């Protein structure tokens, strides 16, 4: 079955709240199961092939969630994805408010449910990503990784690439690369909902370090990334009109 065509991204779609909650719960469970399979079931901890197997399995479920997003009409597990989409679409205040105060809380709640379920079913699943460096170093790493992901994701949408496989392949490989590069620093999460859910399970979700590294830095990076791509991909006609308006004001 092929993914259902997505409705206009600039429109408020209330039914996505349920989809966001369910997909977010599934996402944290999938990530935890991959780690458990690689380091527990297969026993590859500390071996070179562990990373290769982890990347391969991660790519499989990233393709599945990309398909699921299309099938549900836009349900997502990541607050940064829906925020970038709302900003890039120019949907107006109603869409921004719906995204910030309805969809993102649903994703956070779904992630918390997912972590609780997976830890109850498989107690050895772990405790999620942790910050292993100073808070400012961590914020810079997580913000930079997020910025790079947003740049590629929004550019692919702006360019209107229609091939599902190629678009998902480029996005997934880019995300996995940045995840690997930042995994020893912040865990390479690039997903505030997932990071919050694991931190909530540990009891450190309200610390300054967590809020700065896993919320403030990625959100700022998302805003900057969307602004950069939007500025660089404006149609030539709009750029000329803005230049004429600026020239007229100066005169």
mmCIF file of C-alpha atoms in Angstrom:
data_model
loop_
_atom_site.group_PDB
_atom_site.id
_atom_site.type_symbol
_atom_site.label_atom_id
_atom_site.label_comp_id
_atom_site.label_asym_id
_atom_site.label_seq_id
_atom_site.Cartn_x
_atom_site.Cartn_y
_atom_site.Cartn_z
ATOM 1 C CA UNK A 1 0.000 0.000 0.000
ATOM 2 C CA UNK A 2 1.422 3.369 -0.964
ATOM 3 C CA UNK A 3 1.406 6.346 1.402
ATOM 4 C CA UNK A 4 -1.667 8.517 1.301
ATOM 5 C CA UNK A 5 -1.165 11.948 -0.210
ATOM 6 C CA UNK A 6 -0.501 14.560 2.472
ATOM 7 C CA UNK A 7 -2.971 17.425 2.847
ATOM 8 C CA UNK A 8 -1.795 20.997 2.587
ATOM 9 C CA UNK A 9 0.973 21.540 5.198
ATOM 10 C CA UNK A 10 -0.283 25.043 5.941
ATOM 11 C CA UNK A 11 -3.629 23.865 7.334
ATOM 12 C CA UNK A 12 -4.536 22.960 10.930
ATOM 13 C CA UNK A 13 -5.354 19.239 11.078
ATOM 14 C CA UNK A 14 -6.666 18.287 14.542
ATOM 15 C CA UNK A 15 -6.653 14.532 13.882
ATOM 16 C CA UNK A 16 -2.851 14.590 13.734
ATOM 17 C CA UNK A 17 -2.700 14.974 17.516
ATOM 18 C CA UNK A 18 -3.618 11.317 18.016
ATOM 19 C CA UNK A 19 -1.219 10.284 15.269
ATOM 20 C CA UNK A 20 1.614 12.291 16.829
ATOM 21 C CA UNK A 21 1.052 10.680 20.224
ATOM 22 C CA UNK A 22 1.022 7.129 18.852
ATOM 23 C CA UNK A 23 3.929 7.615 16.450
ATOM 24 C CA UNK A 24 6.064 9.277 19.148
ATOM 25 C CA UNK A 25 5.489 6.304 21.465
ATOM 26 C CA UNK A 26 6.386 3.887 18.678
ATOM 27 C CA UNK A 27 9.552 5.849 17.848
ATOM 28 C CA UNK A 28 11.130 5.671 21.312
ATOM 29 C CA UNK A 29 10.260 1.980 21.512
ATOM 30 C CA UNK A 30 11.835 1.287 18.117
ATOM 31 C CA UNK A 31 15.083 3.040 19.027
ATOM 32 C CA UNK A 32 15.307 1.198 22.340
ATOM 33 C CA UNK A 33 14.596 -2.165 20.709
ATOM 34 C CA UNK A 34 17.372 -1.648 18.151
ATOM 35 C CA UNK A 35 19.924 -0.971 20.897
ATOM 36 C CA UNK A 36 18.685 -3.961 22.889
ATOM 37 C CA UNK A 37 18.911 -6.191 19.807
ATOM 38 C CA UNK A 38 22.445 -5.080 18.931
ATOM 39 C CA UNK A 39 23.988 -5.055 22.402
ATOM 40 C CA UNK A 40 21.809 -7.633 24.134
ATOM 41 C CA UNK A 41 20.398 -10.239 21.762
ATOM 42 C CA UNK A 42 23.286 -10.202 19.263
ATOM 43 C CA UNK A 43 25.908 -9.465 21.911
ATOM 44 C CA UNK A 44 27.892 -7.070 19.737
ATOM 45 C CA UNK A 45 28.815 -4.603 22.473
ATOM 46 C CA UNK A 46 32.327 -3.241 21.971
ATOM 47 C CA UNK A 47 32.770 -4.900 18.567
ATOM 48 C CA UNK A 48 33.325 -2.897 15.319
ATOM 49 C CA UNK A 49 30.355 -4.443 13.555
ATOM 50 C CA UNK A 50 27.966 -3.220 16.270
ATOM 51 C CA UNK A 51 27.722 0.265 14.756
ATOM 52 C CA UNK A 52 27.163 -1.131 11.261
ATOM 53 C CA UNK A 53 24.299 -3.358 12.426
ATOM 54 C CA UNK A 54 22.802 -0.534 14.463
ATOM 55 C CA UNK A 55 22.887 1.842 11.476
ATOM 56 C CA UNK A 56 21.334 -0.780 9.176
ATOM 57 C CA UNK A 57 18.476 -1.499 11.582
ATOM 58 C CA UNK A 58 17.983 2.208 12.257
ATOM 59 C CA UNK A 59 17.678 2.944 8.534
ATOM 60 C CA UNK A 60 14.985 0.268 8.238
ATOM 61 C CA UNK A 61 12.801 1.801 10.930
ATOM 62 C CA UNK A 62 13.495 5.343 9.684
ATOM 63 C CA UNK A 63 12.074 4.321 6.312
ATOM 64 C CA UNK A 64 9.085 2.797 8.088
ATOM 65 C CA UNK A 65 8.383 5.983 10.035
ATOM 66 C CA UNK A 66 8.798 8.093 6.888
ATOM 67 C CA UNK A 67 6.192 5.899 5.201
ATOM 68 C CA UNK A 68 3.985 6.125 8.293
ATOM 69 C CA UNK A 69 4.172 9.926 8.185
ATOM 70 C CA UNK A 70 2.911 9.926 4.608
ATOM 71 C CA UNK A 71 0.256 7.302 5.323
ATOM 72 C CA UNK A 72 -1.189 9.257 8.265
ATOM 73 C CA UNK A 73 -1.067 12.584 6.446
ATOM 74 C CA UNK A 74 1.734 14.106 8.505
ATOM 75 C CA UNK A 75 1.868 12.478 11.965
ATOM 76 C CA UNK A 76 5.367 12.854 13.394
ATOM 77 C CA UNK A 77 7.456 11.818 16.390
ATOM 78 C CA UNK A 78 9.706 14.887 16.485
ATOM 79 C CA UNK A 79 8.675 18.396 17.668
ATOM 80 C CA UNK A 80 11.427 19.942 15.541
ATOM 81 C CA UNK A 81 9.963 18.381 12.392
ATOM 82 C CA UNK A 82 6.466 19.759 12.937
ATOM 83 C CA UNK A 83 7.797 23.141 14.062
ATOM 84 C CA UNK A 84 10.007 23.464 10.977
ATOM 85 C CA UNK A 85 7.100 22.397 8.773
ATOM 86 C CA UNK A 86 4.749 24.966 10.322
ATOM 87 C CA UNK A 87 7.279 27.774 9.959
ATOM 88 C CA UNK A 88 8.301 26.865 6.408
ATOM 89 C CA UNK A 89 4.690 26.521 5.223
ATOM 90 C CA UNK A 90 3.723 30.057 6.233
ATOM 91 C CA UNK A 91 0.485 28.729 7.703
ATOM 92 C CA UNK A 92 -0.076 31.707 9.964
ATOM 93 C CA UNK A 93 -0.578 32.163 13.730
ATOM 94 C CA UNK A 94 -3.270 29.482 14.075
ATOM 95 C CA UNK A 95 -0.971 26.789 12.699
ATOM 96 C CA UNK A 96 1.966 27.951 14.824
ATOM 97 C CA UNK A 97 -0.130 27.936 18.004
ATOM 98 C CA UNK A 98 -1.651 24.549 17.177
ATOM 99 C CA UNK A 99 1.815 23.117 16.600
ATOM 100 C CA UNK A 100 3.394 24.624 19.721
ATOM 101 C CA UNK A 101 0.590 24.056 22.213
ATOM 102 C CA UNK A 102 -1.170 20.945 20.915
ATOM 103 C CA UNK A 103 0.978 18.800 18.615
ATOM 104 C CA UNK A 104 4.294 19.148 20.464
ATOM 105 C CA UNK A 105 2.774 18.357 23.909
ATOM 106 C CA UNK A 106 1.092 15.310 22.327
ATOM 107 C CA UNK A 107 4.472 14.131 21.032
ATOM 108 C CA UNK A 108 6.059 14.617 24.453
ATOM 109 C CA UNK A 109 3.233 12.727 26.153
ATOM 110 C CA UNK A 110 3.443 9.945 23.558
ATOM 111 C CA UNK A 111 7.201 9.636 24.077
ATOM 112 C CA UNK A 112 6.740 9.378 27.843
ATOM 113 C CA UNK A 113 4.167 6.612 27.363
ATOM 114 C CA UNK A 114 6.526 4.810 24.987
ATOM 115 C CA UNK A 115 9.426 4.931 27.445
ATOM 116 C CA UNK A 116 7.224 3.721 30.303
ATOM 117 C CA UNK A 117 5.918 0.819 28.212
ATOM 118 C CA UNK A 118 9.304 -0.306 26.918
ATOM 119 C CA UNK A 119 10.919 -0.081 30.371
ATOM 120 C CA UNK A 120 8.052 -2.014 31.931
ATOM 121 C CA UNK A 121 8.278 -4.748 29.298
ATOM 122 C CA UNK A 122 12.092 -4.812 29.035
ATOM 123 C CA UNK A 123 13.776 -3.396 32.149
ATOM 124 C CA UNK A 124 17.261 -3.914 30.650
ATOM 125 C CA UNK A 125 16.527 -1.519 27.799
ATOM 126 C CA UNK A 126 18.653 1.274 29.305
ATOM 127 C CA UNK A 127 18.128 4.847 30.454
ATOM 128 C CA UNK A 128 18.423 6.878 27.260
ATOM 129 C CA UNK A 129 20.970 9.433 26.071
ATOM 130 C CA UNK A 130 22.951 11.451 28.590
ATOM 131 C CA UNK A 131 25.053 14.589 28.356
ATOM 132 C CA UNK A 132 28.721 13.608 28.667
ATOM 133 C CA UNK A 133 30.340 17.047 28.301
ATOM 134 C CA UNK A 134 29.863 20.572 29.648
ATOM 135 C CA UNK A 135 26.439 22.110 29.173
ATOM 136 C CA UNK A 136 27.596 24.794 26.714
ATOM 137 C CA UNK A 137 29.591 22.305 24.663
ATOM 138 C CA UNK A 138 26.571 20.010 24.611
ATOM 139 C CA UNK A 139 24.187 22.797 23.598
ATOM 140 C CA UNK A 140 26.504 23.768 20.745
ATOM 141 C CA UNK A 141 26.775 20.169 19.522
ATOM 142 C CA UNK A 142 23.038 19.450 19.712
ATOM 143 C CA UNK A 143 22.164 22.815 18.178
ATOM 144 C CA UNK A 144 24.614 22.417 15.303
ATOM 145 C CA UNK A 145 23.454 18.876 14.540
ATOM 146 C CA UNK A 146 19.823 20.024 14.582
ATOM 147 C CA UNK A 147 20.611 22.993 12.348
ATOM 148 C CA UNK A 148 22.219 20.722 9.750
ATOM 149 C CA UNK A 149 19.276 18.295 9.824
ATOM 150 C CA UNK A 150 16.732 21.113 9.448
ATOM 151 C CA UNK A 151 18.675 22.628 6.543
ATOM 152 C CA UNK A 152 18.515 19.372 4.572
ATOM 153 C CA UNK A 153 14.932 18.445 5.535
ATOM 154 C CA UNK A 154 13.423 21.843 4.716
ATOM 155 C CA UNK A 155 15.450 22.123 1.502
ATOM 156 C CA UNK A 156 14.128 18.755 0.301
ATOM 157 C CA UNK A 157 10.565 19.917 0.986
ATOM 158 C CA UNK A 158 11.109 23.311 -0.628
ATOM 159 C CA UNK A 159 12.575 21.702 -3.738
ATOM 160 C CA UNK A 160 9.536 19.435 -3.969
ATOM 161 C CA UNK A 161 11.454 16.174 -4.383
ATOM 162 C CA UNK A 162 8.761 13.592 -5.122
ATOM 163 C CA UNK A 163 10.716 10.323 -5.007
ATOM 164 C CA UNK A 164 9.935 8.739 -1.630
ATOM 165 C CA UNK A 165 12.961 6.440 -1.603
ATOM 166 C CA UNK A 166 15.551 9.022 -2.611
ATOM 167 C CA UNK A 167 14.154 11.740 -0.337
ATOM 168 C CA UNK A 168 14.009 9.387 2.647
ATOM 169 C CA UNK A 169 17.438 7.928 1.858
ATOM 170 C CA UNK A 170 19.112 11.353 1.777
ATOM 171 C CA UNK A 171 17.364 12.513 4.942
ATOM 172 C CA UNK A 172 18.011 9.270 6.851
ATOM 173 C CA UNK A 173 21.688 8.983 5.936
ATOM 174 C CA UNK A 174 22.218 12.627 6.883
ATOM 175 C CA UNK A 175 20.480 12.179 10.227
ATOM 176 C CA UNK A 176 22.405 8.983 11.005
ATOM 177 C CA UNK A 177 25.714 10.647 10.145
ATOM 178 C CA UNK A 178 25.046 13.543 12.509
ATOM 179 C CA UNK A 179 23.741 11.163 15.163
ATOM 180 C CA UNK A 180 26.957 9.142 15.058
ATOM 181 C CA UNK A 181 29.137 12.263 15.159
ATOM 182 C CA UNK A 182 27.353 13.666 18.216
ATOM 183 C CA UNK A 183 26.431 10.418 19.995
ATOM 184 C CA UNK A 184 29.416 10.546 22.364
ATOM 185 C CA UNK A 185 28.606 14.152 23.307
ATOM 186 C CA UNK A 186 24.852 14.432 23.787
ATOM 187 C CA UNK A 187 23.577 11.117 22.460
ATOM 188 C CA UNK A 188 22.788 12.747 19.112
ATOM 189 C CA UNK A 189 19.079 12.867 19.962
ATOM 190 C CA UNK A 190 17.894 15.880 17.924
ATOM 191 C CA UNK A 191 14.410 15.190 19.289
ATOM 192 C CA UNK A 192 13.274 17.119 22.396
ATOM 193 C CA UNK A 193 10.283 14.832 23.009
ATOM 194 C CA UNK A 194 12.380 11.668 23.085
ATOM 195 C CA UNK A 195 15.096 13.290 25.202
ATOM 196 C CA UNK A 196 12.489 14.583 27.659
ATOM 197 C CA UNK A 197 10.804 11.187 27.963
ATOM 198 C CA UNK A 198 14.023 9.418 28.943
ATOM 199 C CA UNK A 199 15.023 12.278 31.254
ATOM 200 C CA UNK A 200 11.563 12.104 32.861
ATOM 201 C CA UNK A 201 12.077 8.401 33.507
ATOM 202 C CA UNK A 202 15.423 9.194 35.186
ATOM 203 C CA UNK A 203 14.009 12.185 37.081
ATOM 204 C CA UNK A 204 16.302 14.862 35.633
ATOM 205 C CA UNK A 205 13.893 16.402 33.117
ATOM 206 C CA UNK A 206 13.706 19.786 34.869
ATOM 207 C CA UNK A 207 17.439 20.466 35.185
ATOM 208 C CA UNK A 208 18.994 23.487 33.514
ATOM 209 C CA UNK A 209 21.374 21.260 31.537
ATOM 210 C CA UNK A 210 18.533 19.250 30.024
ATOM 211 C CA UNK A 211 16.400 22.253 29.131
ATOM 212 C CA UNK A 212 19.288 24.119 27.519
ATOM 213 C CA UNK A 213 20.853 21.224 25.594
ATOM 214 C CA UNK A 214 17.787 19.259 24.496
ATOM 215 C CA UNK A 215 15.157 22.012 24.194
ATOM 216 C CA UNK A 216 16.458 25.552 23.862
ATOM 217 C CA UNK A 217 19.445 24.840 21.592
ATOM 218 C CA UNK A 218 17.537 22.599 19.106
ATOM 219 C CA UNK A 219 14.555 24.964 18.967
ATOM 220 C CA UNK A 220 16.784 27.951 18.222
ATOM 221 C CA UNK A 221 18.661 25.900 15.632
ATOM 222 C CA UNK A 222 15.357 24.961 13.983
ATOM 223 C CA UNK A 223 14.228 28.585 13.757
ATOM 224 C CA UNK A 224 17.598 29.583 12.295
ATOM 225 C CA UNK A 225 17.625 26.678 9.846
ATOM 226 C CA UNK A 226 14.153 27.453 8.504
ATOM 227 C CA UNK A 227 15.028 31.141 8.162
ATOM 228 C CA UNK A 228 18.240 30.365 6.242
ATOM 229 C CA UNK A 229 16.581 27.957 3.809
ATOM 230 C CA UNK A 230 13.573 30.233 3.282
ATOM 231 C CA UNK A 231 15.846 33.198 2.584
ATOM 232 C CA UNK A 232 18.025 31.276 0.139
ATOM 233 C CA UNK A 233 15.187 29.567 -1.727
ATOM 234 C CA UNK A 234 12.893 32.548 -2.279
ATOM 235 C CA UNK A 235 11.619 32.746 -5.865
ATOM 236 C CA UNK A 236 13.534 35.247 -7.968
ATOM 237 C CA UNK A 237 10.389 37.322 -8.520
ATOM 238 C CA UNK A 238 9.845 37.766 -4.760
ATOM 239 C CA UNK A 239 13.472 38.740 -4.227
ATOM 240 C CA UNK A 240 13.199 41.365 -6.973
ATOM 241 C CA UNK A 241 9.967 42.763 -5.461
ATOM 242 C CA UNK A 242 11.568 43.014 -1.999
ATOM 243 C CA UNK A 243 14.607 44.739 -3.507
ATOM 244 C CA UNK A 244 12.357 47.243 -5.298
ATOM 245 C CA UNK A 245 10.408 47.952 -2.083
ATOM 246 C CA UNK A 246 13.631 48.502 -0.167
ATOM 247 C CA UNK A 247 14.915 50.816 -2.879
ATOM 248 C CA UNK A 248 11.659 52.799 -2.882
ATOM 249 C CA UNK A 249 11.776 53.266 0.913
ATOM 250 C CA UNK A 250 15.330 54.587 0.746
ATOM 251 C CA UNK A 251 14.357 57.125 -1.911
#
